[in-house]
Amino acid sequence: MRVGLFVTCLVDLMRPNIGFAALELLESAGCEVVVPATQTCCGQPGYNSGDRESARALALKVLEEFEACEYVVAPSGSCSGMIRTHYPDLFRDAPADLDRIERLSARTYELTDFLVNVAAIARVPGKYRGAVTYHDSCAGLRELGVKAQPRALLAKMDGVALTEMEDCAVCCGFGGTFSVKFGDISAAMAEKKCEHIQASGAETVVLGDLGCMLNIEGRLRRRGDSRTRVLHVAEVLSGRDLKGD
Amino acid sequence: MESQSIHFKKRVAGELANAQLQSNMRRFGGRFKMARAKVVGEVDDWEGTRSAGAEARDRALNNLDTWIERFESEATRRGATVLFAETGADVAELVIDICRRHGVKKAAKSKSMLSEEALLNQRLEAAGVQPVETDLGEYILQLAGEVPSHIIAPAIHKSKEEVADLFEREHHRPRTLDIPQMTREAREVLRAHFLSADMGISGGNFLIAETGSVALVTNEGNGRMVTTLPRVHVCITGIEKVLPTLEDLSLLMRLLPRSATGQSISNYFTVLTGARQPGDRDGPEHMYFVLVDNGRTNLVGGDMQEMLRCIRCGACMNHCPVYQTIGGHAYGWVYPGPMGSVLTPSYVGLENALDLPHAATLCGECSVACPVKIPLPDLLRKLREKQVERGLRPASERLGIRIWSWVAQRPRLYAFATRVATRYLRFQGGRARMISHLPLGKGWTLGRDMPAPPGRTFRELYAKRKAQ
């Protein structure tokens, strides 16, 4: 299986470890992974800010870079949701590109969804031991139906004990540019999420999107919690939670 | 109600700093949401029923003029008078006219959000008619001089302690915190109004075209009192509320109470047709419908038409983490939460509610909960696009997005820019690897840190790894 890894701009810039974790997981699943070197951003910031033109230009760039791949996989529900559910909308009035875009969308997957439902992996290499709680990120959950997949993968790890927190499927308050435009609302929402994480008793919160990670970790640290770890599910599954960057 | 939506950010700051409101919102929290989750399973095929509900609403909206005409002729045939109002001011004018014609001094009201659009109470008072709110929540707010913060639970922002203080002051009776006792007190006061009112004003959950009827969904019984006791009944509702048939009504009634309060059926469900007929034991002598446009026709046939499906259940705000954090008053007009963030710019003008389409994380909970499948996040995004088209966004924001996109289309420039950025952020993070102050992201760092990156991009590290 030839899989194109869409690293995402946030992972590229803020936490490369997740990119390598995804890469290793896909390789351990027997995939031939290609990482197009020119990839940048999926166009979601423009799309959600009302600038369709910018979003379309970046969508065409993603199309060029990944069209040759059998599958496109991203360690993010948000970015894969953008490609899978919103790209066709961007091109609804451009029939010349729509067909190609739809074919790309249909074979784009969020990482855990791909590992469970396409690659059907039997084992995961991670060695994490301890109690974790899982935060469902919005786009992954509600646009792509990512809910059972990460939990099924974590369940393959003997050392992982999953304790669900209250409101695990409620937004953490990130919302892209929302987090800066309405920083006060966003931080208040993150605060509720942090309370639920702490009440769960887990020592680590695991999740599948870097936006939520930065938001939750940033709020945890600000409120004085330097202990609770915030890890991407790919880091936990691959065993890269133990490695530094 | 005059829109204050342009001051959204200031209002939000006030609500976030309001400890009483924050505590009330947390206490109420997910109650409606949990109640809804429990009852949707009673319906064999909830998702299919939602789709059918959306289709029924679309059928009505796609031929709205036809169904309104049918409604008008059926209602008229059964003795009601059907009037049309283009604006909120027209609504008040028509109602005041009716008051004059029938010598009305006092009007008892059951819940109507449209009367909020029309500033009806204020205008009735100015015309010498006393409006009395009889829905418990609305009654509380009328005493307090406030406006609703939720479309079905208007006083949700108030604690029982606050209501107890209010009742003590207004009812001149000993303060009590016992809710049944407080309710009894309100009932005793309201009973006299029901009996002395010359007019009853109600909203309408649905209009049924084939019979010319209005359907009312209530829990307190006041809706029946105001529509049957006074001599005159005026039903005020939006033109989009029409349904072709009673069959459609029964379908939507499977969705509405469950989505709203988590009830299988509301305590009262009333279908009213025409004024009192010879041989009827009760009912008003005169029945009027005031069907209101107030911006609705602008949505018909356009790319925002899906919003008109709305059956005013409130599920979107019950499921909205932003609404649950800031409360309904922050939104600044009649309708709060996700539906309000679409309706307010649509009805009072895009330029008068600049923040509302952006005041959402697009988390999608509202559209999953909506009983008639309104794609609220998509509609919010469309409003954002319209703002950009009309040049209503700040230049800095548009430029920021343009620059990001321009750079992201140039991989070598992008690689350079991100290398600089990651090193800068790494440096900013210091030994703790946490950034507590971002010059260009104050909105972020006021309430949070920003975890610092390791100082090299994935692309750099990957290229190095491949070279080895």
Coordinates of C-alpha atoms in Angstrom, one line a residue, chain B:
Chain B
M1 CA -35.4 44.1 20.8
E2 CA -32.7 46.4 19.4
S3 CA -29.6 44.5 18.5
Q4 CA -26.6 44.9 20.6
S5 CA -24.7 42.2 18.8
I6 CA -22.1 44.6 17.5
H7 CA -20.8 44.8 21.1
F8 CA -20.4 41.1 21.4
K9 CA -16.8 41.0 22.6
K10 CA -17.5 43.6 25.3
R11 CA -20.6 41.7 26.4
V12 CA -18.7 38.4 26.5
A13 CA -16.1 39.9 28.8
G14 CA -18.8 41.0 31.1
E15 CA -20.5 37.6 31.2
L16 CA -17.2 35.8 31.8
A17 CA -16.5 38.0 34.7
N18 CA -20.0 37.6 36.1
A19 CA -19.5 35.0 38.8
Q20 CA -23.2 34.5 39.4
L21 CA -23.9 33.9 35.8
Q22 CA -21.0 31.5 35.5
S23 CA -22.2 29.5 38.5
N24 CA -25.8 29.5 37.1
M25 CA -24.6 28.3 33.7
R26 CA -22.5 25.5 35.2
R27 CA -25.3 24.4 37.4
F28 CA -27.7 24.2 34.5
G29 CA -25.0 22.9 32.3
G30 CA -25.9 19.9 30.3
R31 CA -29.3 19.2 31.8
F32 CA -31.3 19.6 28.6
K33 CA -28.6 17.8 26.7
M34 CA -28.6 14.8 29.0
A35 CA -32.4 14.7 29.0
R36 CA -32.5 14.7 25.2
A37 CA -29.9 12.0 25.0
K38 CA -32.1 9.8 27.1
V39 CA -35.3 10.1 25.0
V40 CA -34.0 10.1 21.4
G41 CA -33.7 6.3 21.7
E42 CA -37.5 6.0 22.1
V43 CA -37.9 6.7 18.4
D44 CA -37.1 3.7 16.3
D45 CA -35.1 5.5 13.7
W46 CA -34.1 8.8 15.1
E47 CA -31.7 9.7 12.3
G48 CA -34.2 8.8 9.7
T49 CA -36.8 10.8 11.5
R50 CA -34.5 13.8 11.5
S51 CA -34.1 13.4 7.8
A52 CA -37.8 13.2 7.3
G53 CA -38.3 16.3 9.5
A54 CA -35.8 18.2 7.4
E55 CA -37.6 17.1 4.2
A56 CA -41.0 18.1 5.6
R57 CA -39.6 21.5 6.4
D58 CA -38.0 21.8 3.0
R59 CA -41.3 20.9 1.3
A60 CA -43.0 23.7 3.1
L61 CA -40.2 26.2 2.4
N62 CA -39.8 25.3 -1.3
N63 CA -43.4 26.4 -1.9
L64 CA -43.8 28.8 1.0
D65 CA -46.1 31.3 -0.8
T66 CA -48.5 28.5 -1.8
W67 CA -48.7 27.1 1.7
I68 CA -49.1 30.5 3.3
E69 CA -52.0 31.3 0.9
R70 CA -53.6 27.9 1.7
F71 CA -53.2 28.6 5.4
E72 CA -54.7 32.1 5.0
S73 CA -57.8 30.8 3.1
E74 CA -58.4 27.9 5.5
A75 CA -57.9 30.1 8.6
T76 CA -60.2 32.8 7.2
R77 CA -62.8 30.2 6.2
R78 CA -62.9 29.1 9.9
G79 CA -63.5 32.6 11.2
A80 CA -59.9 33.9 11.9
T81 CA -58.4 37.0 10.5
V82 CA -55.0 36.7 8.9
L83 CA -52.7 39.7 8.8
F84 CA -49.2 40.2 7.5
A85 CA -46.4 42.2 9.0
E86 CA -43.3 43.1 7.1
T87 CA -41.3 44.4 10.1
G88 CA -41.3 44.2 13.9
A89 CA -42.7 47.7 14.0
D90 CA -45.6 46.6 11.7
V91 CA -46.4 43.8 14.2
A92 CA -46.8 46.2 17.0
E93 CA -48.8 48.5 14.9
L94 CA -51.2 45.7 13.9
V95 CA -51.6 44.5 17.5
I96 CA -52.2 48.0 18.8
D97 CA -54.9 48.5 16.0
I98 CA -56.6 45.3 17.2
C99 CA -56.4 46.5 20.8
R100 CA -58.1 49.7 19.8
R101 CA -60.8 48.0 17.8
H102 CA -61.8 45.8 20.7
G103 CA -61.2 48.2 23.6
V104 CA -58.3 46.1 25.0
K105 CA -56.6 47.4 28.1
K106 CA -54.7 44.4 29.2
A107 CA -53.1 41.6 27.2
A108 CA -52.0 38.3 28.7
K109 CA -49.1 36.8 26.8
S110 CA -47.8 33.3 26.5
K111 CA -44.3 32.8 25.2
S112 CA -43.4 34.4 21.9
M113 CA -39.9 35.1 20.7
L114 CA -41.4 37.1 17.8
S115 CA -42.8 39.6 20.2
E116 CA -39.2 40.2 21.3
E117 CA -38.2 40.8 17.7
A118 CA -41.1 43.4 17.6
L119 CA -40.3 45.1 20.9
L120 CA -44.0 44.4 21.5
N121 CA -44.3 44.9 25.3
Q122 CA -42.6 48.2 25.1
R123 CA -44.8 49.4 22.2
L124 CA -48.0 48.1 23.8
E125 CA -47.2 50.0 27.0
A126 CA -46.5 53.2 25.1
A127 CA -50.0 52.7 23.5
G128 CA -51.6 52.3 26.9
V129 CA -52.1 48.5 26.9
Q130 CA -50.7 46.5 29.8
P131 CA -48.8 43.4 28.6
V132 CA -48.5 40.6 31.2
E133 CA -46.1 37.8 30.6
T134 CA -47.6 34.5 31.9
D135 CA -44.9 32.0 31.0
L136 CA -43.1 31.6 34.3
G137 CA -39.6 32.4 32.9
E138 CA -40.9 35.3 30.9
Y139 CA -42.9 36.5 34.0
I140 CA -39.7 36.5 36.0
L141 CA -37.9 38.5 33.4
Q142 CA -40.7 41.0 33.0
L143 CA -40.5 41.6 36.8
A144 CA -36.7 41.9 36.5
G145 CA -36.8 44.1 33.4
E146 CA -34.6 41.7 31.5
V147 CA -34.8 39.9 28.2
P148 CA -34.7 36.1 27.5
S149 CA -31.3 34.4 27.4
H150 CA -32.6 31.1 26.0
I151 CA -35.5 30.5 23.5
I152 CA -37.3 27.9 25.6
A153 CA -35.9 28.5 29.1
P154 CA -35.8 32.3 29.0
A155 CA -34.7 32.8 32.6
I156 CA -32.1 30.0 32.6
H157 CA -29.4 32.6 33.5
K158 CA -31.1 33.2 36.9
S159 CA -30.7 31.2 40.1
K160 CA -33.6 30.4 42.3
E161 CA -32.0 32.6 45.0
E162 CA -32.2 35.6 42.6
V163 CA -35.8 34.7 41.7
A164 CA -36.7 34.5 45.4
D165 CA -35.3 38.0 46.0
L166 CA -37.3 39.3 43.1
F167 CA -40.6 37.6 44.2
E168 CA -40.1 38.9 47.7
R169 CA -39.7 42.4 46.4
E170 CA -42.5 42.3 43.8
H171 CA -45.1 40.0 45.5
H172 CA -44.6 41.4 49.0
R173 CA -44.6 38.0 50.6
P174 CA -42.1 36.2 52.8
R175 CA -39.0 35.0 50.8
T176 CA -39.0 31.3 50.0
L177 CA -36.5 29.1 48.2
D178 CA -39.0 26.3 47.7
I179 CA -39.6 26.1 44.0
P180 CA -43.2 24.6 44.1
Q181 CA -44.1 27.4 46.6
M182 CA -42.6 30.0 44.4
T183 CA -44.5 28.7 41.4
R184 CA -47.7 28.7 43.4
E185 CA -47.1 32.3 44.2
A186 CA -46.6 33.2 40.6
R187 CA -49.8 31.3 39.6
E188 CA -51.9 33.1 42.2
V189 CA -50.7 36.5 40.9
L190 CA -51.2 35.4 37.2
R191 CA -54.6 33.9 37.7
A192 CA -56.1 37.3 38.3
H193 CA -54.5 38.5 35.1
F194 CA -55.8 35.6 33.0
L195 CA -59.3 36.4 34.2
S196 CA -59.1 40.2 33.7
A197 CA -57.2 40.3 30.4
D198 CA -59.1 41.4 27.3
M199 CA -56.6 39.9 24.9
G200 CA -54.4 36.8 24.8
I201 CA -51.2 36.9 22.8
S202 CA -49.5 33.7 21.9
G203 CA -46.7 32.6 19.6
G204 CA -47.2 29.6 17.4
N205 CA -44.9 26.5 17.1
F206 CA -46.4 25.5 13.7
L207 CA -49.1 26.7 11.4
I208 CA -51.0 24.0 9.5
A209 CA -52.0 25.0 6.0
E210 CA -54.6 22.3 5.3
T211 CA -56.7 23.3 8.3
G212 CA -55.7 26.9 9.0
S213 CA -54.7 25.9 12.6
V214 CA -51.9 26.9 14.9
A215 CA -50.1 24.3 17.1
L216 CA -48.8 25.2 20.5
V217 CA -46.3 23.2 22.5
T218 CA -46.2 24.3 26.2
N219 CA -45.5 22.9 29.6
E220 CA -47.2 25.3 32.0
G221 CA -50.8 25.5 30.8
N222 CA -50.6 29.3 30.4
G223 CA -50.8 28.9 26.7
R224 CA -54.3 27.4 26.9
M225 CA -55.4 30.1 29.4
V226 CA -54.4 33.0 27.1
T227 CA -55.8 31.4 24.0
T228 CA -59.2 30.5 25.5
L229 CA -60.1 32.9 28.3
P230 CA -59.8 36.5 26.9
R231 CA -62.2 37.8 24.3
V232 CA -59.5 38.2 21.6
H233 CA -56.7 35.9 20.7
V234 CA -53.8 37.2 18.6
C235 CA -51.3 34.6 17.4
I236 CA -48.0 36.1 16.3
T237 CA -45.6 33.9 14.3
G238 CA -43.0 33.8 11.5
I239 CA -44.2 33.1 8.0
E240 CA -41.7 30.2 7.9
K241 CA -43.6 28.2 10.6
V242 CA -46.2 26.8 8.1
L243 CA -46.5 23.1 7.5
P244 CA -48.6 21.7 4.7
T245 CA -50.5 19.0 6.6
L246 CA -51.3 17.6 10.1
E247 CA -49.3 14.5 9.0
D248 CA -46.2 16.8 8.9
L249 CA -47.2 18.1 12.3
S250 CA -47.2 14.7 13.8
L251 CA -43.8 14.0 12.3
L252 CA -42.3 17.2 13.7
M253 CA -43.9 16.6 17.1
R254 CA -41.8 13.4 17.4
L255 CA -38.8 15.6 17.1
L256 CA -39.6 18.9 18.8
P257 CA -40.2 18.1 22.5
R258 CA -37.5 15.4 22.6
S259 CA -34.9 17.8 21.1
A260 CA -36.0 20.8 23.2
T261 CA -36.5 19.6 26.8
G262 CA -35.9 15.9 26.5
Q263 CA -39.6 15.1 26.9
S264 CA -41.4 12.5 24.8
I265 CA -44.3 14.9 24.7
S266 CA -44.8 18.3 26.3
N267 CA -47.3 18.7 29.1
Y268 CA -49.7 20.5 26.8
F269 CA -50.0 20.2 23.1
T270 CA -52.8 22.3 21.6
V271 CA -54.1 22.7 18.1
L272 CA -56.3 25.8 17.7
T273 CA -58.6 26.3 14.7
G274 CA -60.6 29.5 14.3
A275 CA -62.5 31.6 16.8
R276 CA -65.4 30.3 19.0
Q277 CA -68.2 28.8 17.0
P278 CA -71.8 28.6 17.9
G279 CA -72.1 25.7 20.3
D280 CA -68.5 25.9 21.5
R281 CA -68.2 26.2 25.3
D282 CA -65.1 28.3 25.3
G283 CA -62.6 30.1 23.1
P284 CA -62.1 33.7 22.0
E285 CA -64.7 35.7 20.2
H286 CA -62.1 37.0 17.8
M287 CA -58.9 35.2 16.5
Y288 CA -56.2 37.0 14.6
F289 CA -53.0 35.7 13.1
V290 CA -50.1 38.1 12.6
L291 CA -47.7 36.4 10.2
V292 CA -44.3 38.1 10.3
D293 CA -41.6 38.5 7.7
N294 CA -39.0 40.7 9.4
G295 CA -36.2 39.4 7.1
R296 CA -37.4 35.9 6.5
T297 CA -38.2 36.2 2.8
N298 CA -34.6 37.3 2.2
L299 CA -33.6 33.8 3.0
V300 CA -36.2 32.0 0.9
G301 CA -34.7 30.5 -2.2
G302 CA -31.1 31.6 -1.3
D303 CA -28.1 29.8 0.0
M304 CA -29.2 30.4 3.6
Q305 CA -32.7 28.9 3.2
E306 CA -31.9 25.8 5.3
M307 CA -31.9 28.1 8.4
L308 CA -35.7 28.6 7.9
R309 CA -36.2 24.9 8.7
C310 CA -35.6 25.9 12.4
I311 CA -38.4 24.7 14.7
R312 CA -37.0 26.7 17.7
C313 CA -36.2 23.8 20.0
G314 CA -33.0 25.2 21.4
A315 CA -31.0 22.0 21.0
C316 CA -28.2 23.9 19.2
M317 CA -27.6 26.2 22.2
N318 CA -28.0 23.3 24.7
H319 CA -25.2 21.6 22.8
C320 CA -23.1 24.6 22.1
P321 CA -20.0 24.8 24.4
V322 CA -19.6 28.5 23.5
Y323 CA -23.2 29.3 24.6
Q324 CA -22.8 27.2 27.7
T325 CA -19.7 29.3 28.6
I326 CA -21.0 32.8 27.9
G327 CA -24.8 32.5 28.2
G328 CA -27.5 33.9 25.9
H329 CA -27.3 37.6 26.7
A330 CA -23.8 38.0 25.2
Y331 CA -25.2 37.4 21.7
G332 CA -27.0 40.7 21.9
W333 CA -30.3 40.1 20.1
V334 CA -33.4 37.9 20.4
Y335 CA -31.9 34.6 19.4
P336 CA -28.7 33.3 21.0
G337 CA -26.4 30.3 20.4
P338 CA -25.7 28.8 17.0
M339 CA -29.1 29.5 15.5
G340 CA -28.9 33.1 16.7
S341 CA -25.4 33.5 15.2
V342 CA -27.0 32.7 11.8
L343 CA -30.3 34.5 12.3
T344 CA -29.1 37.7 13.8
P345 CA -26.7 38.7 11.0
S346 CA -29.4 37.5 8.5
Y347 CA -32.2 39.6 10.1
V348 CA -30.5 42.7 11.5
G349 CA -27.7 42.9 9.0
L350 CA -24.3 41.3 8.5
E351 CA -22.5 44.5 9.4
N352 CA -24.4 44.8 12.7
A353 CA -23.3 41.4 14.0
L354 CA -19.7 41.1 12.8
D355 CA -18.5 38.8 15.5
L356 CA -21.3 36.3 15.6
P357 CA -20.5 34.1 12.6
H358 CA -17.0 33.8 14.1
A359 CA -18.0 33.1 17.6
A360 CA -18.0 29.4 17.1
T361 CA -15.3 26.7 17.0
L362 CA -17.3 24.9 14.3
C363 CA -17.2 21.9 16.6
G364 CA -20.4 20.6 14.9
E365 CA -22.3 19.5 18.0
C366 CA -25.2 21.8 17.1
S367 CA -25.7 20.3 13.6
V368 CA -25.6 16.8 15.0
A369 CA -28.3 17.7 17.6
C370 CA -30.5 19.7 15.3
P371 CA -33.8 17.8 14.8
V372 CA -34.2 19.2 11.2
K373 CA -30.5 18.8 10.2
I374 CA -29.7 22.5 9.7
P375 CA -26.0 22.5 8.8
L376 CA -25.2 25.3 11.2
P377 CA -21.4 25.3 10.9
D378 CA -21.7 25.5 7.1
L379 CA -24.1 28.4 7.4
L380 CA -21.8 30.2 9.8
R381 CA -18.9 29.7 7.3
K382 CA -21.1 31.1 4.5
L383 CA -21.7 34.2 6.5
R384 CA -18.0 34.5 7.0
E385 CA -17.6 34.3 3.2
K386 CA -20.2 37.0 2.8
Q387 CA -18.4 39.2 5.2
V388 CA -15.2 38.8 3.2
E389 CA -17.0 39.4 -0.1
R390 CA -18.5 42.6 1.3
G391 CA -15.1 43.8 2.8
L392 CA -16.5 43.6 6.4
R393 CA -13.5 41.9 7.9
P394 CA -10.6 43.8 9.4
A395 CA -7.8 44.4 6.9
S396 CA -5.2 42.8 9.2
E397 CA -7.2 39.6 9.3
R398 CA -7.7 39.4 5.6
L399 CA -4.1 40.2 4.9
G400 CA -2.9 37.6 7.5
I401 CA -4.9 34.8 5.7
R402 CA -3.7 36.0 2.3
I403 CA 0.0 36.1 3.4
W404 CA -0.3 32.6 5.0
S405 CA -1.9 31.2 1.9
W406 CA 0.6 33.0 -0.4
V407 CA 3.6 31.6 1.5
A408 CA 2.1 28.2 1.9
Q409 CA 1.8 28.0 -1.9
R410 CA 5.6 28.5 -2.2
P411 CA 7.3 25.5 -0.5
R412 CA 10.8 26.9 -0.4
L413 CA 9.7 30.2 1.1
Y414 CA 7.5 28.3 3.4
A415 CA 10.3 26.1 4.6
F416 CA 12.4 29.2 5.3
A417 CA 9.7 31.0 7.1
T418 CA 8.8 28.0 9.3
R419 CA 12.5 27.4 10.1
V420 CA 12.8 30.9 11.4
A421 CA 9.5 30.7 13.2
T422 CA 10.2 27.4 15.0
R423 CA 13.6 28.7 16.2
Y424 CA 12.1 31.9 17.4
L425 CA 9.4 30.1 19.3
R426 CA 11.9 27.6 20.7
F427 CA 13.9 30.6 22.0
Q428 CA 10.8 32.3 23.4
G429 CA 9.9 29.1 25.3
G430 CA 13.1 29.2 27.3
R431 CA 14.1 26.3 29.6
A432 CA 10.5 25.5 30.6
R433 CA 9.6 25.2 26.9
M434 CA 6.5 27.2 27.5
I435 CA 5.7 30.6 26.0
S436 CA 3.7 32.8 28.3
H437 CA 3.5 35.8 26.1
L438 CA 3.1 35.8 22.3
P439 CA 3.4 39.3 20.7
L440 CA 1.1 38.3 17.8
G441 CA -1.1 36.0 19.8
K442 CA -2.2 37.9 22.8
G443 CA -5.6 36.4 22.6
W444 CA -4.0 33.0 23.1
T445 CA -1.5 33.8 25.9
L446 CA -3.9 35.9 28.1
G447 CA -5.4 32.7 29.4
R448 CA -2.9 30.0 28.4
D449 CA 0.7 29.2 27.7
M450 CA 1.8 28.1 24.3
P451 CA 3.9 24.9 24.4
A452 CA 7.1 25.8 22.5
P453 CA 8.3 23.7 19.6
P454 CA 11.7 21.9 19.6
G455 CA 13.3 24.3 17.2
R456 CA 13.4 22.3 14.0
T457 CA 10.6 21.5 11.6
F458 CA 9.5 18.1 10.6
R459 CA 10.6 18.8 7.1
E460 CA 14.1 19.6 8.2
L461 CA 14.4 16.6 10.5
Y462 CA 12.9 14.3 7.8
A463 CA 15.3 15.5 5.1
K464 CA 18.2 14.9 7.5
R465 CA 17.0 11.4 8.3
K466 CA 16.6 10.5 4.6
A467 CA 20.1 11.8 3.9
Q468 CA 21.6 9.5 6.6

